[in-house]
CSV table of C-alpha atoms and ligand atoms in Angstrom, one decimal:
chain,number,residue,atom,x,y,z
M,56,MET,CA,-60.7,7.3,-83.6
M,57,LYS,CA,-64.0,5.9,-84.0
M,58,ARG,CA,-66.1,7.3,-81.0
M,59,ILE,CA,-65.7,10.3,-78.9
M,60,ALA,CA,-67.8,11.6,-76.1
M,61,VAL,CA,-68.9,15.0,-75.1
M,62,PHE,CA,-70.2,16.3,-71.6
M,63,THR,CA,-71.2,19.5,-70.1
M,64,SER,CA,-70.1,20.3,-66.6
M,65,GLY,CA,-70.4,22.9,-63.9
M,66,GLY,CA,-72.6,25.9,-64.3
M,67,ASP,CA,-74.9,25.4,-67.5
M,68,ALA,CA,-74.2,28.4,-70.0
M,69,PRO,CA,-76.3,29.5,-73.1
M,70,GLY,CA,-74.7,28.0,-76.2
M,71,MET,CA,-74.1,24.6,-74.9
M,72,ASN,CA,-76.7,23.0,-77.0
M,73,ALA,CA,-75.2,24.7,-80.0
M,74,HIS,CA,-72.0,23.4,-79.0
M,75,VAL,CA,-73.0,19.8,-78.4
M,76,ARG,CA,-74.9,20.0,-81.9
M,77,ALA,CA,-71.5,21.4,-83.6
M,78,ILE,CA,-69.7,18.4,-82.0
M,79,GLU,CA,-72.0,15.6,-83.2
M,80,ARG,CA,-72.3,17.2,-86.8
M,81,THR,CA,-68.5,17.5,-87.2
M,82,ALA,CA,-67.7,14.2,-85.8
M,83,GLU,CA,-70.4,12.6,-88.2
M,84,LYS,CA,-68.8,14.2,-91.2
M,85,ARG,CA,-65.4,12.8,-90.1
M,86,GLY,CA,-66.9,9.2,-89.8
M,87,VAL,CA,-66.8,9.2,-85.9
M,88,GLU,CA,-69.7,8.4,-83.6
M,89,THR,CA,-70.7,10.8,-80.7
M,90,ILE,CA,-71.6,9.7,-77.2
M,91,GLY,CA,-73.2,12.3,-75.0
M,92,ILE,CA,-72.4,11.9,-71.2
M,93,VAL,CA,-75.4,12.8,-69.3
M,94,GLY,CA,-75.2,14.9,-66.0
M,95,GLY,CA,-71.2,15.9,-66.3
M,96,TYR,CA,-68.7,13.9,-64.3
M,97,SER,CA,-71.6,12.3,-62.2
M,98,GLY,CA,-72.9,10.8,-65.4
M,99,MET,CA,-69.4,9.8,-66.5
M,100,LEU,CA,-69.1,7.9,-62.9
M,101,ASN,CA,-72.6,6.4,-63.3
M,102,GLY,CA,-72.3,5.1,-66.8
M,103,HIS,CA,-75.0,7.6,-68.2
M,104,PHE,CA,-74.2,7.6,-71.6
M,105,GLU,CA,-76.4,8.2,-74.7
M,106,LEU,CA,-75.7,7.8,-78.4
M,107,LEU,CA,-76.1,11.3,-80.1
M,108,ASP,CA,-77.2,11.8,-83.6
M,109,ARG,CA,-78.5,14.3,-86.2
M,110,ILE,CA,-82.1,13.8,-85.0
M,111,ARG,CA,-81.1,14.1,-81.1
M,112,THR,CA,-79.2,17.3,-81.9
M,113,ALA,CA,-81.9,18.9,-84.0
M,114,ASN,CA,-83.7,22.0,-83.1
M,115,ILE,CA,-81.4,22.7,-80.0
M,116,LEU,CA,-79.4,25.4,-81.5
M,117,ASP,CA,-81.6,28.1,-79.8
M,118,ARG,CA,-82.0,26.5,-76.5
M,119,GLY,CA,-80.8,27.7,-73.3
M,120,GLY,CA,-79.5,25.0,-70.6
M,121,THR,CA,-78.0,21.8,-71.8
M,122,ILE,CA,-79.8,18.9,-73.2
M,123,LEU,CA,-76.8,16.9,-71.6
M,124,LYS,CA,-77.7,18.2,-68.3
M,125,THR,CA,-74.8,19.3,-65.9
M,126,SER,CA,-73.7,18.8,-62.2
M,127,ARG,CA,-71.1,19.9,-59.6
M,128,CYS,CA,-69.3,16.7,-58.8
M,129,PRO,CA,-67.3,16.8,-55.6
M,130,GLU,CA,-66.8,13.2,-55.9
M,131,PHE,CA,-64.4,13.8,-58.6
M,132,HIS,CA,-61.8,15.1,-56.3
M,133,ASP,CA,-61.4,11.6,-55.0
M,134,ALA,CA,-58.8,9.5,-57.2
M,135,ASP,CA,-60.6,6.4,-57.1
M,136,GLN,CA,-63.8,7.8,-58.2
M,137,ARG,CA,-61.8,9.0,-61.2
M,138,ALA,CA,-60.5,5.8,-62.0
M,139,ALA,CA,-64.2,4.3,-61.7
M,140,ALA,CA,-65.0,7.1,-64.5
M,141,VAL,CA,-62.2,6.0,-66.6
M,142,GLN,CA,-63.5,2.4,-66.3
M,143,GLN,CA,-67.1,3.6,-67.9
M,144,LEU,CA,-65.1,5.5,-70.7
M,145,ARG,CA,-63.2,2.3,-71.6
M,146,LYS,CA,-66.4,0.0,-71.2
M,147,HIS,CA,-68.0,2.5,-73.7
M,148,GLY,CA,-65.1,2.2,-76.2
M,149,ILE,CA,-64.6,6.2,-75.9
M,150,ASP,CA,-61.3,7.1,-77.9
M,151,GLY,CA,-61.6,10.8,-77.1
M,152,VAL,CA,-63.6,13.3,-74.9
M,153,VAL,CA,-64.8,16.9,-75.2
M,154,ALA,CA,-65.2,18.5,-71.6
M,155,CYS,CA,-67.3,21.9,-72.0
M,156,GLY,CA,-67.2,23.9,-68.8
M,157,GLY,CA,-65.2,26.2,-66.4
M,158,ASP,CA,-62.1,25.6,-64.4
M,159,GLY,CA,-63.5,22.9,-62.1
M,160,THR,CA,-64.3,21.1,-65.4
M,161,PHE,CA,-60.9,21.6,-66.5
M,162,HIS,CA,-59.0,20.3,-63.2
M,163,GLY,CA,-60.9,16.9,-63.6
M,164,ALA,CA,-60.1,16.6,-67.5
M,165,HIS,CA,-56.6,17.5,-66.6
M,166,LEU,CA,-56.3,14.7,-64.1
M,167,LEU,CA,-58.1,12.4,-66.4
M,168,HIS,CA,-55.2,12.9,-68.8
M,169,VAL,CA,-52.4,12.9,-66.5
M,170,GLU,CA,-53.3,9.7,-64.4
M,171,HIS,CA,-55.0,7.7,-66.9
M,172,GLY,CA,-53.8,9.0,-70.6
M,173,ILE,CA,-57.5,9.9,-71.6
M,174,ARG,CA,-57.3,12.1,-74.6
M,175,ILE,CA,-59.4,15.1,-73.6
M,176,VAL,CA,-60.0,18.4,-74.7
M,177,GLY,CA,-61.8,21.3,-72.8
M,178,THR,CA,-63.9,23.8,-74.3
M,179,PRO,CA,-64.8,27.0,-72.3
M,180,GLY,CA,-68.5,26.9,-71.3
M,181,THR,CA,-69.1,29.4,-68.3
M,182,ILE,CA,-70.8,32.7,-68.2
M,183,ASP,CA,-68.0,34.0,-66.0
M,184,ASN,CA,-65.6,34.8,-69.1
M,185,ASP,CA,-62.7,33.8,-66.5
M,186,LEU,CA,-60.4,31.3,-68.3
M,187,PHE,CA,-57.2,32.4,-69.6
M,188,GLY,CA,-56.5,31.7,-73.1
M,189,THR,CA,-59.7,32.4,-74.9
M,190,ASP,CA,-61.1,36.2,-75.5
M,191,TYR,CA,-64.6,35.0,-74.7
M,192,THR,CA,-66.2,31.8,-73.1
M,193,ILE,CA,-69.4,30.2,-74.5
M,194,GLY,CA,-72.4,31.9,-72.6
M,195,TYR,CA,-70.8,35.1,-71.6
M,196,ASP,CA,-72.2,37.2,-74.2
M,197,THR,CA,-75.7,35.9,-73.5
M,198,ALA,CA,-75.5,36.7,-69.8
M,199,ILE,CA,-74.2,40.1,-70.2
M,200,ASN,CA,-77.2,40.9,-72.6
M,201,THR,CA,-79.7,39.2,-70.2
M,202,ALA,CA,-78.2,41.2,-67.2
M,203,ALA,CA,-78.1,44.4,-69.3
M,204,VAL,CA,-81.8,44.0,-70.1
M,205,ALA,CA,-82.5,43.8,-66.4
M,206,ILE,CA,-80.6,46.6,-65.3
M,207,ASP,CA,-82.1,48.8,-67.9
M,208,ARG,CA,-85.5,48.1,-66.5
M,209,ILE,CA,-84.2,48.7,-62.7
M,210,ARG,CA,-82.9,52.2,-64.0
M,211,ASP,CA,-86.2,53.1,-65.2
M,212,THR,CA,-87.8,52.4,-61.8
M,213,ALA,CA,-84.5,53.9,-59.8
M,214,ASP,CA,-85.0,57.2,-62.0
M,215,SER,CA,-88.7,57.4,-61.5
M,216,HIS,CA,-88.5,57.2,-57.6
M,217,GLY,CA,-85.0,58.9,-57.3
M,218,ARG,CA,-83.6,55.6,-55.6
M,219,VAL,CA,-80.1,54.3,-54.9
M,220,PHE,CA,-80.0,50.5,-56.2
M,221,PHE,CA,-77.4,48.1,-55.7
M,222,VAL,CA,-77.7,45.3,-58.6
M,223,GLU,CA,-75.5,42.1,-58.0
M,224,VAL,CA,-74.4,40.3,-61.0
M,225,MET,CA,-72.6,36.8,-61.2
M,226,GLY,CA,-68.9,35.9,-61.6
M,227,ARG,CA,-67.7,33.8,-58.7
M,228,HIS,CA,-64.1,35.1,-58.6
M,229,ALA,CA,-64.0,37.7,-61.6
M,230,GLY,CA,-65.6,41.0,-62.6
M,231,PHE,CA,-66.1,40.5,-66.2
M,232,ILE,CA,-69.9,40.6,-66.4
M,233,ALA,CA,-70.0,43.4,-63.8
M,234,MET,CA,-67.4,45.6,-65.7
M,235,ASP,CA,-69.1,45.0,-69.1
M,236,VAL,CA,-72.6,45.5,-68.0
M,237,GLY,CA,-71.6,48.5,-65.9
M,238,VAL,CA,-70.2,50.4,-68.7
M,239,ALA,CA,-73.0,49.3,-71.1
M,240,CYS,CA,-75.7,50.4,-68.5
M,241,GLY,CA,-73.9,53.7,-67.2
M,242,ALA,CA,-73.7,52.5,-63.7
M,243,GLU,CA,-72.5,55.2,-61.3
M,244,TYR,CA,-70.1,52.7,-59.6
M,245,VAL,CA,-68.8,49.1,-60.2
M,246,ALA,CA,-67.6,47.1,-57.6
M,247,VAL,CA,-65.4,44.1,-58.8
M,248,PRO,CA,-62.7,42.0,-57.2
M,249,GLU,CA,-60.1,43.2,-59.3
M,250,THR,CA,-60.2,46.7,-57.8
M,251,LEU,CA,-60.7,47.6,-54.2
M,252,THR,CA,-64.1,48.7,-53.2
M,253,ASP,CA,-64.0,51.9,-51.2
M,254,VAL,CA,-67.1,52.7,-49.4
M,255,GLU,CA,-66.2,56.3,-49.1
M,256,VAL,CA,-65.6,56.9,-52.8
M,257,LEU,CA,-68.9,54.9,-53.4
M,258,TYR,CA,-70.8,57.2,-51.0
M,259,GLU,CA,-69.2,60.3,-52.7
M,260,ARG,CA,-70.3,58.9,-56.1
M,261,ILE,CA,-73.7,58.5,-55.1
M,262,VAL,CA,-74.1,62.1,-53.6
M,263,THR,CA,-72.2,63.9,-56.1
M,264,GLN,CA,-72.9,61.8,-59.4
M,265,GLY,CA,-76.3,60.4,-58.9
M,266,LEU,CA,-79.0,62.4,-60.7
M,267,ASP,CA,-81.9,63.4,-58.6
M,268,LYS,CA,-80.6,61.0,-56.2
M,269,ARG,CA,-81.1,58.1,-58.6
M,270,THR,CA,-78.0,55.9,-58.7
M,271,VAL,CA,-77.2,52.5,-59.9
M,272,VAL,CA,-74.4,50.6,-58.6
M,273,ILE,CA,-73.2,47.3,-60.2
M,274,VAL,CA,-71.7,44.8,-57.7
M,275,GLY,CA,-70.0,41.6,-58.9
M,276,GLU,CA,-70.6,38.9,-56.6
M,277,GLY,CA,-66.9,38.0,-56.2
M,278,ASP,CA,-66.3,41.5,-54.9
M,279,GLU,CA,-64.3,41.7,-51.6
M,280,SER,CA,-67.0,43.3,-50.0
M,281,GLY,CA,-69.1,40.2,-49.9
M,282,GLY,CA,-71.5,41.2,-52.4
M,283,ALA,CA,-74.6,43.8,-52.9
M,284,MET,CA,-76.3,43.1,-49.6
M,285,GLN,CA,-73.3,43.4,-47.3
M,286,LEU,CA,-72.1,46.5,-49.5
M,287,ALA,CA,-75.6,48.2,-48.9
M,288,GLN,CA,-75.7,47.5,-45.2
M,289,ARG,CA,-72.1,49.1,-44.8
M,290,LEU,CA,-73.5,52.0,-46.6
M,291,GLU,CA,-76.6,52.2,-44.5
M,292,SER,CA,-74.8,51.7,-41.1
M,293,ARG,CA,-72.3,54.4,-42.1
M,294,TYR,CA,-74.2,57.0,-43.9
M,295,GLY,CA,-77.9,56.1,-43.2
M,296,ILE,CA,-78.6,55.5,-47.1
M,297,ALA,CA,-80.5,52.5,-47.5
M,298,PRO,CA,-80.3,51.2,-51.0
M,299,LYS,CA,-82.7,48.8,-53.0
M,300,VAL,CA,-80.8,45.6,-53.5
M,301,THR,CA,-81.5,43.3,-56.6
M,302,ILE,CA,-79.6,40.3,-56.9
M,303,LEU,CA,-80.0,39.0,-60.6
M,304,GLY,CA,-78.7,35.4,-59.8
M,305,HIS,CA,-79.6,32.4,-62.0
M,306,VAL,CA,-81.7,34.4,-64.4
M,307,GLN,CA,-78.3,35.3,-66.2
M,308,ARG,CA,-77.6,31.7,-67.0
M,309,GLY,CA,-80.8,30.9,-68.9
M,310,GLY,CA,-82.2,31.9,-72.1
M,311,ALA,CA,-81.6,31.6,-75.8
M,312,PRO,CA,-78.1,31.9,-76.7
M,313,THR,CA,-77.2,35.1,-78.7
M,314,VAL,CA,-75.8,34.9,-82.3
M,315,ARG,CA,-72.2,35.4,-80.9
M,316,ASP,CA,-72.5,32.6,-78.4
M,317,ARG,CA,-74.2,30.4,-81.0
M,318,VAL,CA,-71.2,30.9,-83.5
M,319,LEU,CA,-68.5,30.7,-80.8
M,320,ALA,CA,-70.0,27.4,-79.8
M,321,ALA,CA,-70.2,26.1,-83.3
M,322,ARG,CA,-66.6,27.2,-84.1
M,323,LEU,CA,-65.1,25.7,-80.9
M,324,GLY,CA,-67.2,22.4,-81.2
M,325,ALA,CA,-65.9,21.8,-84.8
M,326,ALA,CA,-62.4,22.8,-83.6
M,327,ALA,CA,-62.4,20.5,-80.5
M,328,VAL,CA,-63.3,17.5,-82.7
M,329,ASP,CA,-60.5,18.1,-85.0
M,330,ALA,CA,-58.2,18.6,-82.1
M,331,LEU,CA,-59.0,15.4,-80.8
M,332,LEU,CA,-58.6,13.8,-84.3
M,333,GLU,CA,-55.1,15.3,-84.7
M,334,GLY,CA,-54.0,13.9,-81.5
M,335,GLN,CA,-54.3,17.0,-79.2
M,336,SER,CA,-55.2,16.3,-75.4
M,337,ASP,CA,-54.9,18.2,-72.0
M,338,VAL,CA,-55.7,21.7,-73.9
M,339,MET,CA,-58.4,24.0,-74.2
M,340,VAL,CA,-59.8,25.0,-77.6
M,341,GLY,CA,-60.4,28.8,-77.6
M,342,GLN,CA,-60.7,31.9,-79.7
M,343,ALA,CA,-58.3,34.9,-79.6
M,344,GLY,CA,-59.3,37.6,-82.1
M,345,PRO,CA,-60.1,35.8,-85.1
M,346,ASP,CA,-57.9,32.7,-84.3
M,347,LEU,CA,-58.2,29.6,-82.6
M,348,THR,CA,-56.0,29.1,-79.7
M,349,TYR,CA,-54.9,25.7,-78.0
M,350,VAL,CA,-53.7,26.4,-74.3
M,351,PRO,CA,-52.8,23.8,-71.9
M,352,LEU,CA,-55.6,23.1,-69.5
M,353,GLU,CA,-53.4,24.1,-66.5
M,354,ALA,CA,-52.6,27.6,-68.0
M,355,THR,CA,-56.4,28.3,-68.1
M,356,TRP,CA,-56.5,28.4,-64.3
M,357,GLU,CA,-53.2,29.2,-63.4
M,358,THR,CA,-52.7,32.3,-65.6
M,359,HIS,CA,-54.9,35.1,-64.4
M,360,LYS,CA,-57.2,36.6,-67.2
M,361,ALA,CA,-57.4,40.2,-66.3
M,362,VAL,CA,-60.4,42.5,-66.7
M,363,PRO,CA,-59.4,44.8,-69.7
M,364,SER,CA,-58.1,48.0,-68.1
M,365,TYR,CA,-60.1,50.0,-70.7
M,366,LEU,CA,-63.3,48.9,-69.2
M,367,ILE,CA,-62.0,49.8,-65.6
M,368,ASP,CA,-61.0,53.3,-66.9
M,369,LEU,CA,-64.5,53.8,-68.8
M,370,SER,CA,-66.4,52.7,-65.6
M,371,THR,CA,-64.8,55.6,-63.5
M,372,LEU,CA,-64.6,58.1,-66.7
M,373,LEU,CA,-68.1,58.1,-67.9
M,374,VAL,CA,-69.9,58.4,-64.6
H,481,F6P,O1,-69.7,29.8,-62.7
H,481,F6P,C1,-70.6,30.2,-63.1
H,481,F6P,C2,-71.6,30.5,-62.0
H,481,F6P,O2,-72.9,31.2,-62.5
H,481,F6P,C3,-70.9,31.7,-61.3
H,481,F6P,O3,-71.1,32.9,-61.8
H,481,F6P,C4,-71.6,31.5,-60.0
H,481,F6P,O4,-70.8,31.9,-58.9
H,481,F6P,C5,-71.9,30.1,-59.7
H,481,F6P,O5,-71.8,29.6,-61.2
H,481,F6P,C6,-73.2,29.6,-59.2
H,481,F6P,O6,-73.1,28.0,-59.1
H,481,F6P,P1,-74.4,27.3,-58.5
H,481,F6P,O7,-75.5,27.5,-59.6
H,481,F6P,O8,-74.0,25.9,-58.6
H,481,F6P,O9,-74.8,27.9,-57.2
């Protein structure tokens, strides 16, 4: 194997740059050249490739976003487009690929392997932490810390005014971010897709647990209620309480990665290069406890990754 490629795809996640750096450095040590595909699957389709070296990947460890850019690429659902992307990989002499992203990224990577025999390994890069086979995804630790700082600030003003706040955090289908920050910030209620959100219980909690009427409710965007805005409207129409609503949104995706994310990104980057060199393909390289894991890409989205039950228990015990 003489030349590998790396790309970042889907929602960007803090730590992706540290990951790209680790891949380039590891490959260089193993005598392999690294190509960066710019703009995720769109860049692969359009032949937007650039040679990475130590200089290009210097001083990026602490930067949020991704120097390789990213995209959502619906064209990749089309088999002809995937075949065109494979032509680009072949034209550029790519022997193996590291795909850093979430389940959408892994679906595409799996198809490249199955349909065209491309040697490809995935690495978990998403703030949602919703991929089976790894304890944590690159970007998650930074996102929960960013959200926690914001929620602490909201609590200050909520407390001063004796107000009810509904704060919506990201997590398209999963409540990892909501549950972790809910416990970390002492939310009076945490609404997540993993548990049924009950407006009566929520109201009861606001009335009985809120201190001096100050209440902070964390709502995962994937909650079946439809999100913070909808939940607040239901509460208002049923009980006449009109909470303030804050949607944290994309602020959770930016910023310098935490030490945890940088170290995870570095370890998985080095391991992904070695996995390719060992002949592995169609797997995600992750980490469980202290160990590296190699999980078939299909399993990462087909097997449900559960929010730890201890978090759900704590979120109700400690209110
Ligand atoms: O997958 C990461 C994520 O930030 C989700 O939490 C969120 O639902 C989604 O991406 C938003 O995607 P976009 O930035 O493309 O709207």
